[in-house]
Amino acid sequence: MDSKKGHLYLIPCTLGDTPPLEVLPLLVKKAVEHIDHYIVEHEKSARHFIKNIVPRKSQPDLHFQHINKFTHDTEIPEMLAPCFEGHDVGVISDAGCPGIADPGALVVRQAHLQGIRVVPLVGPSSLLLAMMASGFNGQNFAFNGYLPIDKQERKTELKRLERLSAEQNQSQLFIETPYRNNQMLESLLQILHPETQLCVACDITLPSEYIHTTSVTLWKKIKVDLHKRPTLFILQK
């Protein structure tokens, strides 16, 4: 590693409107205090986060570059140009940890290719927090992202994940677009085996946090509204 190059800091943020220093360590605050170059998904939310964690930081002095799921690989190297001028660069996700189910992974990969030191900072990951609270196998689990929207394709995929869970004793995590969470839960209760265990982890770290694990059979007796609430679903057969 070239000691004259700036470092790439992976800066976790909150999973909602929780006061940052209730869930983030002091090291995150210290990093934001000295970093003026950022790669973010949305500048407005990133500025809001920075202002919350370091209120006195000069906003006009900040430099932002944008990344999302449509960003092409060829655009990434230029984002890291400040590192070659000796500046540290911070990657901030919209929620949680950069690089985990997040386009920031593209920047991290390019940083390694260019010999730039990558510094991950500690912060909340909804995937890990949900697994911690689920009671499922934390030594063998997989995150599957979004499942198919088509009903038949979704049924096929859920059956496959349920079978895989049983065969490998592997917890299966997935998410849904928040406004379709209730429909997802209905599908799970219709498709999964009655004895399959299901964890629903919603609004993690927020005052409205809801995390519950039980069998599909017992889930059918529970009423919960997940509409527009960030939710992780985990099944274990």
Coordinates of N, CA and C in Angstrom, one line a residue:
M1 N 0.8 -1.2 0.0 CA 0.0 0.0 0.0 C 0.9 1.3 0.0
D2 N 0.5 2.2 -0.8 CA 1.2 3.5 -0.9 C 0.8 4.4 0.3
S3 N 1.7 4.7 1.2 CA 1.3 5.5 2.4 C 0.9 6.9 2.1
K4 N 1.2 7.4 0.9 CA 0.8 8.7 0.5 C -0.6 8.8 0.0
K5 N -1.2 7.7 -0.3 CA -2.6 7.6 -0.8 C -3.5 7.8 0.4
G6 N -4.7 8.4 0.1 CA -5.7 8.5 1.1 C -6.3 7.1 1.2
H7 N -7.1 6.9 2.3 CA -7.8 5.6 2.6 C -9.2 5.7 2.2
L8 N -9.8 4.6 1.9 CA -11.3 4.5 1.7 C -12.0 4.0 3.0
Y9 N -12.7 4.9 3.6 CA -13.5 4.5 4.8 C -14.9 4.1 4.5
L10 N -15.3 3.0 5.0 CA -16.7 2.5 4.9 C -17.4 2.9 6.1
I11 N -18.3 4.0 5.9 CA -18.9 4.6 7.1 C -20.3 4.2 7.2
P12 N -20.6 3.4 8.3 CA -22.0 2.9 8.5 C -22.9 4.1 9.0
C13 N -24.2 4.1 8.6 CA -25.1 5.1 9.2 C -26.3 4.3 9.8
T14 N -27.2 5.1 10.4 CA -28.3 4.5 11.1 C -29.3 3.8 10.1
L15 N -30.1 3.0 10.7 CA -31.1 2.3 9.9 C -32.4 3.1 9.8
G16 N -32.5 4.3 10.4 CA -33.7 5.1 10.5 C -33.3 6.4 11.2
D17 N -34.3 7.0 11.8 CA -34.0 8.3 12.5 C -33.5 8.2 13.9
T18 N -32.9 7.1 14.3 CA -32.3 6.9 15.6 C -31.2 7.9 15.7
P19 N -31.0 8.6 16.9 CA -29.8 9.5 17.1 C -28.6 8.7 16.8
P20 N -27.7 9.2 15.9 CA -26.5 8.4 15.4 C -25.7 7.9 16.6
L21 N -25.4 8.6 17.6 CA -24.5 8.2 18.6 C -25.1 7.2 19.6
E22 N -26.4 6.9 19.4 CA -27.0 5.8 20.2 C -26.6 4.4 19.6
V23 N -26.3 4.4 18.3 CA -26.0 3.1 17.6 C -24.6 3.1 16.9
L24 N -23.9 4.2 16.9 CA -22.7 4.2 16.2 C -21.5 4.5 17.2
P25 N -20.4 3.9 17.0 CA -19.2 4.2 17.9 C -18.6 5.5 17.6
L26 N -17.8 6.0 18.6 CA -17.2 7.3 18.5 C -16.2 7.4 17.2
L27 N -15.7 6.2 16.9 CA -14.7 6.2 15.7 C -15.4 6.7 14.4
V28 N -16.7 6.4 14.3 CA -17.4 6.9 13.1 C -17.5 8.4 13.1
K29 N -17.8 9.0 14.2 CA -17.8 10.5 14.3 C -16.5 11.1 14.0
K30 N -15.4 10.4 14.5 CA -14.0 11.0 14.3 C -13.7 10.9 12.8
A31 N -14.2 9.8 12.1 CA -13.9 9.7 10.7 C -14.6 10.8 9.9
V32 N -15.9 11.0 10.2 CA -16.7 12.1 9.5 C -16.1 13.4 9.8
E33 N -15.5 13.7 10.9 CA -15.0 15.0 11.3 C -13.8 15.4 10.3
H34 N -13.0 14.4 9.9 CA -11.9 14.8 9.0 C -12.0 14.5 7.5
I35 N -13.1 13.8 7.2 CA -13.3 13.4 5.7 C -14.2 14.4 5.1
D36 N -13.8 15.0 3.9 CA -14.6 15.9 3.1 C -15.0 15.4 1.8
H37 N -14.5 14.2 1.4 CA -14.8 13.6 0.1 C -15.6 12.3 0.4
Y38 N -16.8 12.3 -0.3 CA -17.7 11.1 -0.1 C -18.3 10.6 -1.3
I39 N -18.5 9.3 -1.3 CA -19.2 8.5 -2.4 C -20.5 8.0 -1.7
V40 N -21.7 8.5 -2.3 CA -23.0 8.2 -1.6 C -24.0 7.8 -2.6
E41 N -25.1 7.2 -2.1 CA -26.2 6.9 -3.0 C -27.1 8.2 -3.2
H42 N -27.4 8.9 -2.2 CA -28.2 10.2 -2.3 C -27.5 11.2 -1.4
E43 N -27.2 12.3 -2.1 CA -26.5 13.4 -1.4 C -27.3 14.0 -0.3
K44 N -28.6 14.2 -0.5 CA -29.4 14.8 0.6 C -29.4 14.0 1.9
S45 N -29.6 12.7 1.8 CA -29.6 11.9 3.0 C -28.2 11.8 3.6
A46 N -27.1 11.8 2.8 CA -25.8 11.8 3.3 C -25.5 13.1 4.0
R47 N -25.9 14.2 3.5 CA -25.6 15.5 4.2 C -26.4 15.5 5.5
H48 N -27.6 15.0 5.5 CA -28.4 15.0 6.7 C -27.7 14.1 7.8
F49 N -27.1 13.0 7.4 CA -26.4 12.1 8.3 C -25.2 12.8 8.9
I50 N -24.4 13.4 8.0 CA -23.2 14.1 8.4 C -23.5 15.3 9.4
K51 N -24.6 16.0 9.1 CA -24.9 17.1 9.9 C -25.4 16.6 11.3
N52 N -26.0 15.5 11.3 CA -26.5 14.9 12.6 C -25.3 14.4 13.5
I53 N -24.3 13.9 12.8 CA -23.2 13.3 13.6 C -22.1 14.3 13.9
V54 N -21.9 15.3 13.0 CA -21.0 16.4 13.3 C -21.6 17.7 12.9
P55 N -22.4 18.3 13.8 CA -23.2 19.4 13.4 C -22.4 20.7 13.0
R56 N -21.2 20.8 13.5 CA -20.4 22.0 13.2 C -19.6 21.8 11.9
K57 N -19.7 20.7 11.2 CA -18.9 20.5 10.0 C -19.4 21.4 8.9
S58 N -18.5 22.0 8.2 CA -18.9 22.9 7.1 C -19.4 22.2 5.9
Q59 N -20.7 22.3 5.6 CA -21.3 21.6 4.5 C -20.8 22.1 3.1
P60 N -20.5 23.4 2.9 CA -20.0 23.8 1.6 C -18.7 23.3 1.2
D61 N -17.9 22.8 2.2 CA -16.6 22.2 1.9 C -16.7 20.7 1.5
L62 N -17.8 20.2 1.5 CA -18.0 18.7 1.3 C -18.0 18.5 -0.3
H63 N -17.5 17.3 -0.7 CA -17.5 16.9 -2.1 C -18.2 15.6 -2.2
F64 N -19.2 15.5 -3.1 CA -19.9 14.2 -3.2 C -19.9 13.7 -4.6
Q65 N -19.7 12.4 -4.7 CA -19.9 11.6 -5.9 C -21.0 10.6 -5.7
H66 N -21.7 10.2 -6.7 CA -22.9 9.4 -6.6 C -22.7 8.0 -7.2
I67 N -23.3 7.1 -6.5 CA -23.2 5.7 -7.0 C -24.6 5.0 -6.7
N68 N -25.0 4.2 -7.6 CA -26.3 3.5 -7.4 C -26.2 2.2 -8.3
K69 N -27.3 1.5 -8.3 CA -27.3 0.2 -9.0 C -27.1 0.3 -10.5
F70 N -27.2 1.5 -11.0 CA -27.0 1.7 -12.5 C -25.6 2.2 -12.8
T71 N -24.8 2.5 -11.8 CA -23.4 2.9 -12.0 C -22.6 1.9 -12.8
H72 N -21.9 2.3 -13.8 CA -21.1 1.3 -14.6 C -19.7 1.2 -14.0
D73 N -19.1 0.1 -14.1 CA -17.8 -0.2 -13.5 C -16.8 0.9 -14.0
T74 N -16.9 1.3 -15.2 CA -15.9 2.3 -15.8 C -16.0 3.6 -15.1
E75 N -17.1 3.9 -14.3 CA -17.2 5.2 -13.7 C -16.5 5.2 -12.3
I76 N -16.2 4.0 -11.8 CA -15.7 3.9 -10.4 C -14.3 4.5 -10.2
P77 N -13.3 4.2 -11.1 CA -12.0 4.7 -10.8 C -11.9 6.2 -10.6
E78 N -12.7 7.0 -11.3 CA -12.6 8.4 -11.1 C -13.1 8.8 -9.7
M79 N -14.0 8.0 -9.1 CA -14.5 8.4 -7.8 C -13.4 8.3 -6.7
L80 N -12.4 7.5 -7.0 CA -11.3 7.3 -6.1 C -10.1 8.3 -6.3
A81 N -10.3 9.1 -7.3 CA -9.2 10.1 -7.6 C -8.7 10.9 -6.4
P82 N -9.6 11.3 -5.5 CA -9.1 12.1 -4.3 C -8.0 11.3 -3.5
C83 N -8.1 10.0 -3.5 CA -7.2 9.2 -2.7 C -5.8 9.4 -3.2
F84 N -5.6 9.5 -4.5 CA -4.3 9.7 -5.1 C -3.8 11.1 -4.9
E85 N -4.6 12.0 -4.4 CA -4.2 13.3 -4.0 C -4.0 13.4 -2.5
G86 N -4.0 12.3 -1.9 CA -3.8 12.2 -0.4 C -5.0 12.4 0.5
H87 N -6.2 12.5 -0.1 CA -7.4 12.7 0.6 C -8.0 11.4 1.0
D88 N -8.5 11.3 2.2 CA -9.4 10.1 2.6 C -10.8 10.3 2.0
V89 N -11.4 9.2 1.6 CA -12.7 9.2 1.0 C -13.6 8.3 1.8
G90 N -14.8 8.8 2.0 CA -15.8 8.0 2.8 C -16.9 7.5 1.9
V91 N -17.3 6.2 2.1 CA -18.5 5.7 1.4 C -19.6 5.6 2.4
I92 N -20.8 6.2 2.1 CA -21.9 6.2 3.0 C -23.1 5.6 2.3
S93 N -23.7 4.5 2.9 CA -24.9 3.9 2.3 C -26.1 4.7 2.7
D94 N -27.3 4.4 2.1 CA -28.5 5.0 2.5 C -28.9 4.5 3.9
A95 N -28.6 3.3 4.3 CA -28.9 2.8 5.6 C -28.0 1.6 5.9
G96 N -27.4 1.6 7.1 CA -26.6 0.5 7.5 C -25.2 0.6 7.0
C97 N -24.6 -0.6 6.6 CA -23.2 -0.7 6.3 C -23.0 -0.7 4.8
P98 N -22.0 0.1 4.4 CA -21.7 0.1 2.9 C -21.1 -1.2 2.5
G99 N -21.5 -1.6 1.3 CA -20.9 -2.8 0.7 C -21.7 -4.1 1.0
I100 N -22.7 -4.0 1.9 CA -23.5 -5.1 2.3 C -24.9 -4.9 1.7
A101 N -25.2 -5.7 0.6 CA -26.5 -5.4 -0.1 C -26.5 -3.9 -0.6
D102 N -25.4 -3.5 -1.1 CA -25.2 -2.0 -1.3 C -24.3 -1.8 -2.5
P103 N -24.5 -0.8 -3.4 CA -23.6 -0.6 -4.5 C -22.2 -0.2 -4.1
G104 N -22.0 0.2 -2.8 CA -20.6 0.6 -2.4 C -19.6 -0.5 -2.6
A105 N -20.1 -1.8 -2.7 CA -19.1 -2.9 -3.0 C -18.3 -2.7 -4.2
L106 N -18.9 -2.0 -5.2 CA -18.1 -1.7 -6.5 C -16.9 -0.9 -6.2
V107 N -17.1 0.1 -5.3 CA -16.0 1.0 -5.0 C -14.9 0.3 -4.2
V108 N -15.3 -0.5 -3.3 CA -14.4 -1.3 -2.5 C -13.5 -2.2 -3.4
R109 N -14.2 -2.9 -4.3 CA -13.4 -3.8 -5.2 C -12.4 -3.0 -6.0
Q110 N -12.8 -1.8 -6.5 CA -11.9 -1.0 -7.3 C -10.7 -0.5 -6.4
A111 N -11.0 -0.1 -5.1 CA -10.0 0.3 -4.2 C -8.9 -0.7 -4.0
H112 N -9.3 -2.0 -3.9 CA -8.3 -3.0 -3.8 C -7.5 -3.2 -5.0
L113 N -8.1 -3.0 -6.2 CA -7.4 -3.1 -7.4 C -6.4 -2.0 -7.6
Q114 N -6.7 -0.8 -7.0 CA -5.8 0.3 -7.1 C -4.8 0.5 -5.9
G115 N -4.8 -0.5 -5.1 CA -3.9 -0.5 -3.9 C -4.2 0.6 -2.9
I116 N -5.5 0.9 -2.7 CA -6.0 1.8 -1.7 C -6.4 1.1 -0.5
R117 N -6.0 1.5 0.6 CA -6.4 0.8 1.9 C -7.8 1.0 2.2
V118 N -8.5 -0.1 2.5 CA -10.0 0.0 2.8 C -10.1 -0.2 4.3
V119 N -10.9 0.8 4.9 CA -11.0 0.8 6.4 C -12.5 0.6 6.7
P120 N -13.0 -0.5 7.1 CA -14.4 -0.7 7.5 C -14.6 -0.3 8.9
L121 N -15.7 0.5 9.1 CA -16.0 1.0 10.5 C -17.2 0.2 11.0
V122 N -17.3 0.1 12.3 CA -18.3 -0.7 13.0 C -19.7 0.1 12.9
G123 N -20.7 -0.6 12.6 CA -22.1 0.0 12.7 C -23.2 -1.0 12.5
P124 N -24.4 -0.6 12.5 CA -25.5 -1.5 12.4 C -25.7 -2.1 11.0
S125 N -25.8 -3.4 11.0 CA -26.2 -4.1 9.7 C -27.5 -4.8 10.0
S126 N -28.5 -4.5 9.3 CA -29.8 -5.1 9.5 C -29.8 -6.6 9.3
L127 N -28.9 -7.1 8.4 CA -28.8 -8.5 8.2 C -28.3 -9.3 9.4
L128 N -27.2 -8.7 9.9 CA -26.6 -9.4 11.1 C -27.4 -9.2 12.3
L129 N -28.0 -8.1 12.5 CA -28.9 -7.9 13.7 C -30.1 -8.8 13.7
A130 N -30.7 -9.0 12.5 CA -31.8 -9.9 12.3 C -31.4 -11.3 12.6
M131 N -30.2 -11.7 12.1 CA -29.8 -13.1 12.4 C -29.5 -13.3 13.9
M132 N -28.9 -12.3 14.5 CA -28.6 -12.4 16.0 C -29.9 -12.6 16.8
A133 N -31.0 -11.9 16.3 CA -32.2 -11.9 17.1 C -33.1 -13.1 16.7
S134 N -32.8 -13.8 15.6 CA -33.7 -14.8 15.1 C -33.7 -16.1 15.9
G135 N -32.6 -16.5 16.5 CA -32.5 -17.8 17.1 C -32.1 -18.9 16.1
F136 N -31.8 -18.5 14.9 CA -31.5 -19.5 13.9 C -30.0 -19.8 13.8
N137 N -29.6 -20.6 12.9 CA -28.2 -21.0 12.7 C -27.3 -19.9 12.3
G138 N -26.6 -19.3 13.2 CA -25.7 -18.2 12.8 C -24.4 -18.6 12.3
Q139 N -24.1 -19.9 12.1 CA -22.9 -20.4 11.5 C -23.1 -20.8 10.1
N140 N -24.3 -20.8 9.6 CA -24.5 -21.1 8.2 C -25.8 -20.4 7.7
F141 N -25.6 -19.3 7.1 CA -26.8 -18.6 6.6 C -26.5 -17.9 5.3
A142 N -27.5 -17.5 4.5 CA -27.3 -16.9 3.2 C -28.3 -15.8 3.0
F143 N -27.9 -14.7 2.4 CA -28.7 -13.6 2.1 C -29.1 -13.7 0.6
N144 N -30.4 -13.7 0.3 CA -30.8 -13.9 -1.1 C -31.4 -12.6 -1.8
G145 N -31.3 -11.5 -1.1 CA -31.8 -10.3 -1.7 C -33.3 -10.3 -1.9
Y146 N -33.7 -9.8 -3.1 CA -35.2 -9.8 -3.4 C -35.5 -11.1 -4.1
L147 N -36.7 -11.6 -3.8 CA -37.2 -12.8 -4.5 C -38.0 -12.3 -5.7
P148 N -38.3 -13.3 -6.6 CA -39.1 -12.9 -7.8 C -40.4 -12.3 -7.5
I149 N -40.9 -11.4 -8.3 CA -42.2 -10.7 -8.1 C -43.3 -11.7 -8.6
D150 N -43.0 -12.4 -9.8 CA -44.0 -13.3 -10.3 C -44.4 -14.3 -9.3
K151 N -45.7 -14.5 -9.1 CA -46.2 -15.4 -8.0 C -45.7 -16.9 -8.2
Q152 N -45.7 -17.4 -9.4 CA -45.3 -18.8 -9.6 C -43.7 -18.9 -9.4
E153 N -43.0 -17.9 -9.9 CA -41.6 -17.9 -9.7 C -41.2 -17.8 -8.3
R154 N -41.9 -17.0 -7.6 CA -41.7 -16.8 -6.1 C -41.9 -18.1 -5.4
K155 N -43.0 -18.7 -5.7 CA -43.3 -20.0 -5.0 C -42.2 -21.0 -5.2
T156 N -41.8 -21.1 -6.5 CA -40.7 -22.0 -6.8 C -39.4 -21.7 -6.0
E157 N -39.1 -20.4 -5.9 CA -37.9 -20.0 -5.2 C -38.0 -20.2 -3.7
L158 N -39.2 -20.0 -3.1 CA -39.4 -20.2 -1.7 C -39.3 -21.7 -1.4
K159 N -39.8 -22.5 -2.2 CA -39.7 -24.0 -2.0 C -38.3 -24.4 -2.1
R160 N -37.5 -23.8 -3.0 CA -36.1 -24.1 -3.1 C -35.3 -23.7 -1.9
L161 N -35.6 -22.5 -1.4 CA -34.9 -22.1 -0.2 C -35.2 -22.9 1.0
E162 N -36.5 -23.3 1.1 CA -36.9 -24.1 2.2 C -36.2 -25.5 2.2
R163 N -36.2 -26.0 1.0 CA -35.5 -27.3 0.8 C -34.0 -27.2 1.1
L164 N -33.4 -26.1 0.7 CA -32.0 -25.9 0.9 C -31.7 -25.7 2.4
S165 N -32.6 -25.0 3.1 CA -32.4 -24.8 4.5 C -32.4 -26.1 5.3
A166 N -33.4 -27.0 4.9 CA -33.5 -28.3 5.5 C -32.3 -29.2 5.2
E167 N -31.8 -29.2 4.0 CA -30.7 -30.0 3.6 C -29.3 -29.6 4.2
Q168 N -29.1 -28.3 4.3 CA -27.9 -27.8 4.8 C -27.9 -27.1 6.1
N169 N -29.1 -27.2 6.8 CA -29.2 -26.5 8.1 C -28.8 -25.0 7.9
Q170 N -29.3 -24.4 6.9 CA -28.9 -23.1 6.5 C -30.0 -22.1 6.6
S171 N -29.8 -21.0 7.4 CA -30.9 -20.0 7.5 C -30.9 -19.2 6.2
Q172 N -32.1 -18.9 5.7 CA -32.2 -18.2 4.5 C -32.9 -16.8 4.7
L173 N -32.1 -15.7 4.4 CA -32.6 -14.3 4.6 C -33.0 -13.7 3.2
F174 N -34.0 -12.9 3.2 CA -34.4 -12.2 2.0 C -35.2 -10.9 2.4
I175 N -35.4 -10.0 1.5 CA -36.1 -8.8 1.7 C -37.1 -8.6 0.6
E176 N -38.0 -7.6 0.8 CA -39.0 -7.2 -0.1 C -39.1 -5.7 -0.1
T177 N -39.6 -5.2 -1.2 CA -39.8 -3.7 -1.3 C -40.8 -3.4 -0.2
P178 N -40.6 -2.4 0.7 CA -41.4 -2.2 1.9 C -42.9 -2.1 1.7
Y179 N -43.3 -1.6 0.5 CA -44.8 -1.5 0.3 C -45.4 -2.8 -0.1
R180 N -44.6 -3.9 -0.3 CA -45.1 -5.2 -0.6 C -44.8 -6.2 0.6
N181 N -44.4 -5.7 1.7 CA -44.1 -6.6 2.8 C -45.3 -7.5 3.3
N182 N -46.5 -6.9 3.4 CA -47.6 -7.6 3.8 C -48.0 -8.7 2.9
Q183 N -47.8 -8.5 1.6 CA -48.1 -9.5 0.6 C -47.1 -10.6 0.7
M184 N -45.8 -10.2 0.9 CA -44.8 -11.2 1.1 C -45.1 -12.2 2.3
L185 N -45.5 -11.6 3.4 CA -45.8 -12.4 4.6 C -47.0 -13.4 4.3
E186 N -48.0 -12.9 3.6 CA -49.1 -13.7 3.2 C -48.6 -14.9 2.3
S187 N -47.7 -14.6 1.4 CA -47.2 -15.7 0.5 C -46.4 -16.7 1.3
L188 N -45.6 -16.2 2.2 CA -44.8 -17.2 3.1 C -45.8 -18.1 3.8
L189 N -46.8 -17.6 4.4 CA -47.7 -18.4 5.2 C -48.5 -19.4 4.3
Q190 N -48.7 -19.0 3.1 CA -49.4 -19.9 2.2 C -48.5 -21.0 1.6
I191 N -47.3 -20.7 1.4 CA -46.4 -21.6 0.6 C -45.5 -22.5 1.5
L192 N -45.0 -22.0 2.6 CA -44.1 -22.7 3.4 C -44.7 -23.8 4.2
H193 N -44.0 -24.8 4.6 CA -44.5 -25.9 5.4 C -44.9 -25.4 6.8
P194 N -46.0 -25.9 7.3 CA -46.5 -25.4 8.6 C -45.4 -25.5 9.7
E195 N -44.5 -26.4 9.7 CA -43.5 -26.5 10.8 C -42.2 -25.6 10.5
T196 N -42.1 -25.1 9.3 CA -41.0 -24.2 9.1 C -41.0 -23.0 10.0
Q197 N -39.8 -22.7 10.5 CA -39.7 -21.5 11.4 C -39.4 -20.3 10.6
L198 N -40.1 -19.2 11.0 CA -40.0 -17.9 10.2 C -39.8 -16.8 11.2
C199 N -38.7 -16.0 10.9 CA -38.5 -14.8 11.7 C -38.8 -13.6 10.8
V200 N -39.5 -12.6 11.4 CA -39.8 -11.3 10.8 C -39.1 -10.3 11.7
A201 N -38.2 -9.5 11.1 CA -37.4 -8.5 11.8 C -37.7 -7.2 11.1
C202 N -38.4 -6.3 11.8 CA -38.9 -5.0 11.2 C -38.4 -3.8 12.0
D203 N -38.1 -2.7 11.3 CA -37.7 -1.5 12.0 C -36.6 -1.7 13.0
I204 N -35.6 -2.4 12.6 CA -34.5 -2.8 13.5 C -33.8 -1.5 14.0
T205 N -33.6 -1.4 15.3 CA -32.9 -0.3 16.1 C -33.8 0.9 16.3
L206 N -35.0 0.9 15.7 CA -35.9 2.0 15.9 C -36.9 1.8 17.1
P207 N -37.5 2.8 17.6 CA -38.5 2.6 18.7 C -39.6 1.6 18.3
S208 N -39.9 1.5 17.0 CA -41.0 0.7 16.6 C -40.5 -0.8 16.3
E209 N -39.3 -1.1 16.6 CA -38.7 -2.4 16.3 C -39.6 -3.5 16.7
Y210 N -39.7 -4.5 15.7 CA -40.6 -5.7 15.9 C -39.8 -6.9 15.4
I211 N -39.4 -7.8 16.3 CA -38.7 -9.0 15.9 C -39.4 -10.2 16.5
H212 N -39.8 -11.2 15.7 CA -40.5 -12.3 16.2 C -40.2 -13.6 15.4
T213 N -40.0 -14.7 16.1 CA -39.7 -16.0 15.5 C -40.7 -17.0 16.0
T214 N -41.3 -17.7 15.1 CA -42.2 -18.8 15.4 C -42.5 -19.6 14.2
S215 N -43.3 -20.7 14.3 CA -43.6 -21.6 13.2 C -44.6 -20.9 12.3
V216 N -44.6 -21.3 11.0 CA -45.6 -20.8 10.1 C -47.0 -21.0 10.6
T217 N -47.3 -22.2 11.2 CA -48.6 -22.4 11.8 C -49.0 -21.3 12.8
L218 N -48.1 -21.0 13.7 CA -48.5 -20.0 14.7 C -48.5 -18.5 14.1
W219 N -47.7 -18.3 13.1 CA -47.7 -17.0 12.4 C -49.1 -16.7 11.8
K220 N -49.8 -17.7 11.5 CA -51.1 -17.5 10.9 C -52.1 -16.9 11.9
K221 N -51.8 -17.0 13.1 CA -52.6 -16.4 14.2 C -52.2 -15.0 14.6
I222 N -51.1 -14.5 14.0 CA -50.6 -13.2 14.4 C -51.0 -12.1 13.4
K223 N -51.4 -11.0 13.9 CA -51.7 -9.8 13.1 C -50.6 -8.8 13.3
V224 N -49.9 -8.5 12.2 CA -48.9 -7.4 12.2 C -48.8 -6.7 10.9
D225 N -48.7 -5.4 10.9 CA -48.7 -4.6 9.7 C -47.3 -4.2 9.4
L226 N -46.8 -4.7 8.3 CA -45.4 -4.4 7.9 C -45.3 -3.4 6.8
H227 N -46.4 -2.8 6.4 CA -46.4 -1.9 5.2 C -45.5 -0.7 5.4
K228 N -44.6 -0.6 4.4 CA -43.6 0.5 4.3 C -42.7 0.6 5.5
R229 N -42.4 -0.6 6.1 CA -41.5 -0.7 7.2 C -40.3 -1.6 6.8
P230 N -39.1 -1.2 6.9 CA -37.9 -2.0 6.4 C -37.9 -3.3 7.2
T231 N -38.0 -4.4 6.5 CA -38.2 -5.7 7.1 C -37.3 -6.8 6.5
L232 N -36.7 -7.6 7.4 CA -36.0 -8.8 7.0 C -36.8 -10.1 7.2
F233 N -36.9 -11.0 6.3 CA -37.5 -12.3 6.5 C -36.5 -13.4 6.5
I234 N -36.6 -14.3 7.5 CA -35.6 -15.4 7.6 C -36.4 -16.7 7.8
L235 N -36.1 -17.7 7.0 CA -36.7 -19.0 7.2 C -35.7 -20.0 7.6
Q236 N -36.1 -21.0 8.4 CA -35.2 -22.1 8.8 C -36.1 -23.3 8.9
K237 N -35.8 -24.3 8.1 CA -36.5 -25.6 8.0 C -35.8 -26.6 8.8

